[in-house]
């Protein structure tokens, strides 16, 4: 079992420079070396996995040999989400996941459907025909309002921009995630860092205030915070304020940007694929007429769901998952030394011609049940998989479909010809300068 093949890179930096210059292109080109590819970032050894069988081993069958990748352990990220579900490990994570799981049961989540539709309707009430909009910004604001309502039963619409701006400040440092600075965990008090830590403190104050108010009132608001506050382990213990804060921040962050991106890329793809767009509107007319959608319509909004799935294939908001080997193990016939960082890229595997016909084409039709069943497991994994699979996947799919339906009933969008849409792979897969569109009112 030799070391997997891969590029040598430069003596000191390894492949850091190539990776930083064109992350998505670089990790795509590396596939030519084989299913398991070795590369080095300074002193850190990484394996990139391109075969669904090995991705399954990483996330599911041999998950016990791994923790989350070290890039998640940056002090920046830790200050934001602490020991929340995304970052915690071992018995602590298992307990937290057990406590949080009931809050994400289908039935409970379904009760948020009306909020989603109502908020989407409210957001578009002032939109006009022929307006220039940044639909990515619109979707971020809308999903932010929805996550705050479903988490805290609180309406921040008047305050959305403020909290939104504070949050966008928070995620900026992650733009340089593979740089030297990131890997060496630089803690120097630069002005950017100071701004970041001040912004987190501001969000902290808001969150702790909300927790204290809820504990004092003891009232079940029917939101996620109430569920987490009431959750009890077998021995009767509950979460401390600090744990609650970490989980709430995690859900706040994980729960809106990804969904906003899925929606933004959906509008982009619909605007550039008139045939799919037409089918989309035909389905809305047939299923809903002029009526607003509700959770009960979800099983009938089949084409909307296929659009969502196809968007998550081509523009997966989480475009990579990473792990670190906590013991020596084996993958795809290669030895994995303890400490190796392993990555699987949704961006690459979802566009692999071995699994998807015409992989670059936007074809929602490929998601009919029979065709989807023929895919190898883990050729498509927008929500990850195994024990650490996204806890919010049903929440996200419901939100994407309901928002597409609510907004799509009233508007279609064309791309602003003066603007070029570009992908920017930071912590998530974002449009570099937004997605500028012109709105067209339908009725
Ligand atoms: C389209 C939207 C979304 C995408 C693409 C997405 C993607 C993912 C992925 C890939 C993971 C696994 C990461 C890993 O294995 O390293 C994950 C985990 C997670 N997601 Fe999502 N997510 C989305 C929406 C949401 C929503 C709406 C919520 C909450 C309301 C959420 C909460 C979480 C949490 C808490 C975890 C960590 C679970 C654990 O480790 O136990 N996500 N997500």
PDB file of N, CA, C and O and ligand atoms in Angstrom, residues 59 68 72 85-86 93 97 104 147 224 250-251 254-256 258-259 262 312 316-318 320-323 346 381-385 387-393 395-396 399-400, ligand 1:
ATOM      1  N   UNK A  59     -17.428   8.693   5.152  1.00  0.00           N
ATOM      2  CA  UNK A  59     -18.538   9.314   5.875  1.00  0.00           C
ATOM      3  C   UNK A  59     -19.370   8.317   6.679  1.00  0.00           C
ATOM      4  O   UNK A  59     -20.021   8.694   7.648  1.00  0.00           O
ATOM      5  N   UNK A  68     -13.757  15.634  12.252  1.00  0.00           N
ATOM      6  CA  UNK A  68     -13.843  16.690  11.253  1.00  0.00           C
ATOM      7  C   UNK A  68     -12.439  17.193  10.918  1.00  0.00           C
ATOM      8  O   UNK A  68     -11.528  17.120  11.754  1.00  0.00           O
ATOM      9  N   UNK A  72     -11.734  23.149  10.264  1.00  0.00           N
ATOM     10  CA  UNK A  72     -12.884  23.557  11.085  1.00  0.00           C
ATOM     11  C   UNK A  72     -12.465  23.983  12.483  1.00  0.00           C
ATOM     12  O   UNK A  72     -13.256  24.541  13.228  1.00  0.00           O
ATOM     13  N   UNK A  85     -23.123  21.485  16.998  1.00  0.00           N
ATOM     14  CA  UNK A  85     -23.229  20.192  16.305  1.00  0.00           C
ATOM     15  C   UNK A  85     -22.248  20.022  15.151  1.00  0.00           C
ATOM     16  O   UNK A  85     -21.797  18.922  14.881  1.00  0.00           O
ATOM     17  N   UNK A  86     -21.936  21.106  14.454  1.00  0.00           N
ATOM     18  CA  UNK A  86     -21.064  20.961  13.286  1.00  0.00           C
ATOM     19  C   UNK A  86     -19.634  20.621  13.696  1.00  0.00           C
ATOM     20  O   UNK A  86     -18.947  19.867  13.015  1.00  0.00           O
ATOM     21  N   UNK A  93     -20.694  15.162  21.067  1.00  0.00           N
ATOM     22  CA  UNK A  93     -21.496  15.357  19.857  1.00  0.00           C
ATOM     23  C   UNK A  93     -22.714  14.431  19.854  1.00  0.00           C
ATOM     24  O   UNK A  93     -23.820  14.848  19.549  1.00  0.00           O
ATOM     25  N   UNK A  97     -26.494  15.616  19.505  1.00  0.00           N
ATOM     26  CA  UNK A  97     -27.283  15.223  18.331  1.00  0.00           C
ATOM     27  C   UNK A  97     -28.585  14.551  18.794  1.00  0.00           C
ATOM     28  O   UNK A  97     -29.647  14.801  18.250  1.00  0.00           O
ATOM     29  N   UNK A 104     -35.931  18.361  14.810  1.00  0.00           N
ATOM     30  CA  UNK A 104     -35.871  18.300  13.347  1.00  0.00           C
ATOM     31  C   UNK A 104     -36.730  17.195  12.755  1.00  0.00           C
ATOM     32  O   UNK A 104     -36.620  16.879  11.584  1.00  0.00           O
ATOM     33  N   UNK A 147     -34.947  31.890   9.396  1.00  0.00           N
ATOM     34  CA  UNK A 147     -34.254  31.097  10.426  1.00  0.00           C
ATOM     35  C   UNK A 147     -34.407  31.767  11.789  1.00  0.00           C
ATOM     36  O   UNK A 147     -34.567  31.085  12.814  1.00  0.00           O
ATOM     37  N   UNK A 224     -37.491  26.349  17.485  1.00  0.00           N
ATOM     38  CA  UNK A 224     -36.377  25.433  17.744  1.00  0.00           C
ATOM     39  C   UNK A 224     -35.734  25.687  19.108  1.00  0.00           C
ATOM     40  O   UNK A 224     -35.338  24.755  19.785  1.00  0.00           O
ATOM     41  N   UNK A 250     -24.793  27.732  15.731  1.00  0.00           N
ATOM     42  CA  UNK A 250     -24.533  26.760  14.664  1.00  0.00           C
ATOM     43  C   UNK A 250     -25.731  26.683  13.721  1.00  0.00           C
ATOM     44  O   UNK A 250     -25.585  26.751  12.491  1.00  0.00           O
ATOM     45  N   UNK A 251     -26.920  26.568  14.296  1.00  0.00           N
ATOM     46  CA  UNK A 251     -28.119  26.439  13.458  1.00  0.00           C
ATOM     47  C   UNK A 251     -28.383  27.734  12.691  1.00  0.00           C
ATOM     48  O   UNK A 251     -28.796  27.725  11.533  1.00  0.00           O
ATOM     49  N   UNK A 254     -25.575  27.628   9.942  1.00  0.00           N
ATOM     50  CA  UNK A 254     -25.728  26.519   9.000  1.00  0.00           C
ATOM     51  C   UNK A 254     -27.100  26.577   8.346  1.00  0.00           C
ATOM     52  O   UNK A 254     -27.296  26.052   7.254  1.00  0.00           O
ATOM     53  N   UNK A 255     -28.056  27.214   9.037  1.00  0.00           N
ATOM     54  CA  UNK A 255     -29.439  27.119   8.614  1.00  0.00           C
ATOM     55  C   UNK A 255     -29.910  28.145   7.619  1.00  0.00           C
ATOM     56  O   UNK A 255     -31.044  28.063   7.162  1.00  0.00           O
ATOM     57  N   UNK A 256     -29.103  29.136   7.288  1.00  0.00           N
ATOM     58  CA  UNK A 256     -29.676  30.067   6.313  1.00  0.00           C
ATOM     59  C   UNK A 256     -28.814  30.342   5.086  1.00  0.00           C
ATOM     60  O   UNK A 256     -29.330  30.431   3.996  1.00  0.00           O
ATOM     61  N   UNK A 258     -26.628  28.458   3.433  1.00  0.00           N
ATOM     62  CA  UNK A 258     -26.654  27.347   2.473  1.00  0.00           C
ATOM     63  C   UNK A 258     -27.964  27.332   1.684  1.00  0.00           C
ATOM     64  O   UNK A 258     -27.956  27.178   0.461  1.00  0.00           O
ATOM     65  N   UNK A 259     -29.068  27.503   2.396  1.00  0.00           N
ATOM     66  CA  UNK A 259     -30.370  27.458   1.737  1.00  0.00           C
ATOM     67  C   UNK A 259     -30.523  28.658   0.797  1.00  0.00           C
ATOM     68  O   UNK A 259     -31.050  28.532  -0.309  1.00  0.00           O
ATOM     69  N   UNK A 262     -28.662  27.851  -2.344  1.00  0.00           N
ATOM     70  CA  UNK A 262     -29.380  26.899  -3.196  1.00  0.00           C
ATOM     71  C   UNK A 262     -30.475  27.633  -3.977  1.00  0.00           C
ATOM     72  O   UNK A 262     -30.665  27.404  -5.184  1.00  0.00           O
ATOM     73  N   UNK A 312     -28.672  21.605  -6.424  1.00  0.00           N
ATOM     74  CA  UNK A 312     -27.727  21.135  -5.400  1.00  0.00           C
ATOM     75  C   UNK A 312     -26.649  20.221  -5.992  1.00  0.00           C
ATOM     76  O   UNK A 312     -25.589  20.039  -5.423  1.00  0.00           O
ATOM     77  N   UNK A 316     -23.476  22.862  -5.431  1.00  0.00           N
ATOM     78  CA  UNK A 316     -23.680  22.439  -4.038  1.00  0.00           C
ATOM     79  C   UNK A 316     -23.143  23.499  -3.065  1.00  0.00           C
ATOM     80  O   UNK A 316     -21.938  23.780  -3.076  1.00  0.00           O
ATOM     81  N   UNK A 317     -24.004  24.106  -2.255  1.00  0.00           N
ATOM     82  CA  UNK A 317     -23.523  25.165  -1.343  1.00  0.00           C
ATOM     83  C   UNK A 317     -22.379  24.670  -0.463  1.00  0.00           C
ATOM     84  O   UNK A 317     -21.427  25.394  -0.229  1.00  0.00           O
ATOM     85  N   UNK A 318     -22.488  23.409   0.031  1.00  0.00           N
ATOM     86  CA  UNK A 318     -21.335  22.797   0.710  1.00  0.00           C
ATOM     87  C   UNK A 318     -20.614  22.021  -0.385  1.00  0.00           C
ATOM     88  O   UNK A 318     -21.075  20.958  -0.788  1.00  0.00           O
ATOM     89  N   UNK A 320     -17.530  20.789  -0.389  1.00  0.00           N
ATOM     90  CA  UNK A 320     -16.536  19.813   0.064  1.00  0.00           C
ATOM     91  C   UNK A 320     -16.872  19.366   1.473  1.00  0.00           C
ATOM     92  O   UNK A 320     -17.451  20.128   2.241  1.00  0.00           O
ATOM     93  N   UNK A 321     -16.543  18.112   1.812  1.00  0.00           N
ATOM     94  CA  UNK A 321     -16.560  17.703   3.219  1.00  0.00           C
ATOM     95  C   UNK A 321     -15.159  17.226   3.563  1.00  0.00           C
ATOM     96  O   UNK A 321     -14.479  16.623   2.735  1.00  0.00           O
ATOM     97  N   UNK A 322     -14.729  17.512   4.786  1.00  0.00           N
ATOM     98  CA  UNK A 322     -13.365  17.172   5.176  1.00  0.00           C
ATOM     99  C   UNK A 322     -13.316  16.425   6.488  1.00  0.00           C
ATOM    100  O   UNK A 322     -14.151  16.635   7.378  1.00  0.00           O
ATOM    101  N   UNK A 323     -12.362  15.526   6.592  1.00  0.00           N
ATOM    102  CA  UNK A 323     -12.155  14.756   7.823  1.00  0.00           C
ATOM    103  C   UNK A 323     -10.669  14.642   8.115  1.00  0.00           C
ATOM    104  O   UNK A 323      -9.841  14.820   7.234  1.00  0.00           O
ATOM    105  N   UNK A 346     -18.091  17.581  -3.381  1.00  0.00           N
ATOM    106  CA  UNK A 346     -19.373  17.503  -4.087  1.00  0.00           C
ATOM    107  C   UNK A 346     -19.226  18.153  -5.454  1.00  0.00           C
ATOM    108  O   UNK A 346     -19.753  17.663  -6.444  1.00  0.00           O
ATOM    109  N   UNK A 381     -24.105  13.847  -2.867  1.00  0.00           N
ATOM    110  CA  UNK A 381     -24.170  13.949  -1.389  1.00  0.00           C
ATOM    111  C   UNK A 381     -24.176  15.410  -0.937  1.00  0.00           C
ATOM    112  O   UNK A 381     -23.339  15.841  -0.142  1.00  0.00           O
ATOM    113  N   UNK A 382     -25.157  16.196  -1.423  1.00  0.00           N
ATOM    114  CA  UNK A 382     -25.180  17.619  -1.060  1.00  0.00           C
ATOM    115  C   UNK A 382     -25.311  17.852   0.442  1.00  0.00           C
ATOM    116  O   UNK A 382     -24.897  18.893   0.939  1.00  0.00           O
ATOM    117  N   UNK A 383     -25.890  16.881   1.164  1.00  0.00           N
ATOM    118  CA  UNK A 383     -26.065  17.030   2.610  1.00  0.00           C
ATOM    119  C   UNK A 383     -25.102  16.134   3.388  1.00  0.00           C
ATOM    120  O   UNK A 383     -25.324  15.843   4.562  1.00  0.00           O
ATOM    121  N   UNK A 384     -24.024  15.682   2.757  1.00  0.00           N
ATOM    122  CA  UNK A 384     -23.086  14.782   3.416  1.00  0.00           C
ATOM    123  C   UNK A 384     -23.712  13.411   3.562  1.00  0.00           C
ATOM    124  O   UNK A 384     -24.537  12.995   2.739  1.00  0.00           O
ATOM    125  N   UNK A 385     -23.356  12.697   4.640  1.00  0.00           N
ATOM    126  CA  UNK A 385     -23.927  11.364   4.849  1.00  0.00           C
ATOM    127  C   UNK A 385     -23.403  10.752   6.132  1.00  0.00           C
ATOM    128  O   UNK A 385     -22.529  11.305   6.787  1.00  0.00           O
ATOM    129  N   UNK A 387     -23.313   9.341  10.063  1.00  0.00           N
ATOM    130  CA  UNK A 387     -23.765   9.926  11.336  1.00  0.00           C
ATOM    131  C   UNK A 387     -23.739  11.455  11.346  1.00  0.00           C
ATOM    132  O   UNK A 387     -24.540  12.069  12.035  1.00  0.00           O
ATOM    133  N   UNK A 388     -22.836  12.074  10.588  1.00  0.00           N
ATOM    134  CA  UNK A 388     -22.737  13.533  10.606  1.00  0.00           C
ATOM    135  C   UNK A 388     -23.544  14.184   9.472  1.00  0.00           C
ATOM    136  O   UNK A 388     -23.315  15.350   9.125  1.00  0.00           O
ATOM    137  N   UNK A 389     -24.471  13.442   8.919  1.00  0.00           N
ATOM    138  CA  UNK A 389     -25.289  14.020   7.851  1.00  0.00           C
ATOM    139  C   UNK A 389     -26.024  15.268   8.349  1.00  0.00           C
ATOM    140  O   UNK A 389     -26.375  15.366   9.527  1.00  0.00           O
ATOM    141  N   UNK A 390     -26.266  16.182   7.450  1.00  0.00           N
ATOM    142  CA  UNK A 390     -26.959  17.427   7.776  1.00  0.00           C
ATOM    143  C   UNK A 390     -28.257  17.151   8.534  1.00  0.00           C
ATOM    144  O   UNK A 390     -29.110  16.419   8.051  1.00  0.00           O
ATOM    145  N   UNK A 391     -28.399  17.766   9.694  1.00  0.00           N
ATOM    146  CA  UNK A 391     -29.612  17.561  10.496  1.00  0.00           C
ATOM    147  C   UNK A 391     -30.773  18.366   9.897  1.00  0.00           C
ATOM    148  O   UNK A 391     -31.936  18.090  10.146  1.00  0.00           O
ATOM    149  N   UNK A 392     -30.424  19.378   9.084  1.00  0.00           N
ATOM    150  CA  UNK A 392     -31.455  20.278   8.556  1.00  0.00           C
ATOM    151  C   UNK A 392     -31.856  19.970   7.122  1.00  0.00           C
ATOM    152  O   UNK A 392     -32.439  20.820   6.453  1.00  0.00           O
ATOM    153  N   UNK A 393     -31.577  18.746   6.631  1.00  0.00           N
ATOM    154  CA  UNK A 393     -31.825  18.513   5.197  1.00  0.00           C
ATOM    155  C   UNK A 393     -33.306  18.598   4.818  1.00  0.00           C
ATOM    156  O   UNK A 393     -33.647  19.153   3.781  1.00  0.00           O
ATOM    157  N   UNK A 395     -35.598  20.346   6.472  1.00  0.00           N
ATOM    158  CA  UNK A 395     -35.900  21.776   6.633  1.00  0.00           C
ATOM    159  C   UNK A 395     -35.490  22.519   5.355  1.00  0.00           C
ATOM    160  O   UNK A 395     -36.256  23.306   4.779  1.00  0.00           O
ATOM    161  N   UNK A 396     -34.278  22.248   4.878  1.00  0.00           N
ATOM    162  CA  UNK A 396     -33.741  22.957   3.715  1.00  0.00           C
ATOM    163  C   UNK A 396     -34.540  22.647   2.446  1.00  0.00           C
ATOM    164  O   UNK A 396     -34.922  23.563   1.712  1.00  0.00           O
ATOM    165  N   UNK A 399     -37.852  24.330   2.562  1.00  0.00           N
ATOM    166  CA  UNK A 399     -37.737  25.779   2.388  1.00  0.00           C
ATOM    167  C   UNK A 399     -37.453  26.132   0.922  1.00  0.00           C
ATOM    168  O   UNK A 399     -38.058  27.047   0.367  1.00  0.00           O
ATOM    169  N   UNK A 400     -36.558  25.375   0.297  1.00  0.00           N
ATOM    170  CA  UNK A 400     -36.225  25.686  -1.097  1.00  0.00           C
ATOM    171  C   UNK A 400     -37.483  25.558  -1.970  1.00  0.00           C
ATOM    172  O   UNK A 400     -37.823  26.458  -2.738  1.00  0.00           O
TER     173      UNK A 400
HETATM  174  C1  LIG B   1     -29.214  23.543   1.098  1.00  0.00           C
HETATM  175  C2  LIG B   1     -28.975  23.682   2.364  1.00  0.00           C
HETATM  176  C3  LIG B   1     -27.959  22.891   3.162  1.00  0.00           C
HETATM  177  C4  LIG B   1     -26.840  22.219   2.739  1.00  0.00           C
HETATM  178  C5  LIG B   1     -26.322  22.074   1.319  1.00  0.00           C
HETATM  179  C6  LIG B   1     -26.235  21.632   3.912  1.00  0.00           C
HETATM  180  C7  LIG B   1     -25.106  20.830   3.888  1.00  0.00           C
HETATM  181  C8  LIG B   1     -24.578  20.187   4.989  1.00  0.00           C
HETATM  182  C9  LIG B   1     -23.502  19.218   4.943  1.00  0.00           C
HETATM  183  C10 LIG B   1     -22.763  18.758   3.694  1.00  0.00           C
HETATM  184  C11 LIG B   1     -23.272  18.796   6.217  1.00  0.00           C
HETATM  185  C12 LIG B   1     -22.277  17.724   6.660  1.00  0.00           C
HETATM  186  C13 LIG B   1     -20.896  18.296   6.871  1.00  0.00           C
HETATM  187  C14 LIG B   1     -19.875  17.230   7.178  1.00  0.00           C
HETATM  188  O1  LIG B   1     -20.171  16.040   7.146  1.00  0.00           O
HETATM  189  O2  LIG B   1     -18.724  17.608   7.439  1.00  0.00           O
HETATM  190  C15 LIG B   1     -24.187  19.530   7.075  1.00  0.00           C
HETATM  191  C16 LIG B   1     -24.243  19.390   8.459  1.00  0.00           C
HETATM  192  C17 LIG B   1     -25.087  20.134   9.253  1.00  0.00           C
HETATM  193  N1  LIG B   1     -26.096  20.981   8.842  1.00  0.00           N
HETATM  194 FE1  LIG B   1     -26.594  21.410   6.940  1.00  0.00          FE
HETATM  195  N2  LIG B   1     -26.967  21.983   5.013  1.00  0.00           N
HETATM  196  C18 LIG B   1     -28.031  22.748   4.607  1.00  0.00           C
HETATM  197  C19 LIG B   1     -29.026  23.281   5.399  1.00  0.00           C
HETATM  198  C20 LIG B   1     -29.068  23.199   6.768  1.00  0.00           C
HETATM  199  C21 LIG B   1     -30.113  23.739   7.599  1.00  0.00           C
HETATM  200  C22 LIG B   1     -31.364  24.435   7.084  1.00  0.00           C
HETATM  201  C23 LIG B   1     -29.754  23.496   8.895  1.00  0.00           C
HETATM  202  C24 LIG B   1     -30.470  23.835  10.181  1.00  0.00           C
HETATM  203  C25 LIG B   1     -31.616  24.438  10.292  1.00  0.00           C
HETATM  204  C26 LIG B   1     -28.479  22.784   8.873  1.00  0.00           C
HETATM  205  C27 LIG B   1     -27.784  22.365   9.995  1.00  0.00           C
HETATM  206  C28 LIG B   1     -26.703  21.503   9.959  1.00  0.00           C
HETATM  207  C29 LIG B   1     -26.067  20.961  11.153  1.00  0.00           C
HETATM  208  C30 LIG B   1     -26.433  21.277  12.589  1.00  0.00           C
HETATM  209  C31 LIG B   1     -25.048  20.090  10.710  1.00  0.00           C
HETATM  210  C32 LIG B   1     -24.111  19.265  11.589  1.00  0.00           C
HETATM  211  C33 LIG B   1     -24.763  17.932  11.894  1.00  0.00           C
HETATM  212  C34 LIG B   1     -23.915  17.010  12.751  1.00  0.00           C
HETATM  213  O3  LIG B   1     -22.710  16.902  12.537  1.00  0.00           O
HETATM  214  O4  LIG B   1     -24.517  16.361  13.626  1.00  0.00           O
HETATM  215  N3  LIG B   1     -28.110  22.624   7.572  1.00  0.00           N
HETATM  216  N4  LIG B   1     -24.993  20.357   6.307  1.00  0.00           N
END
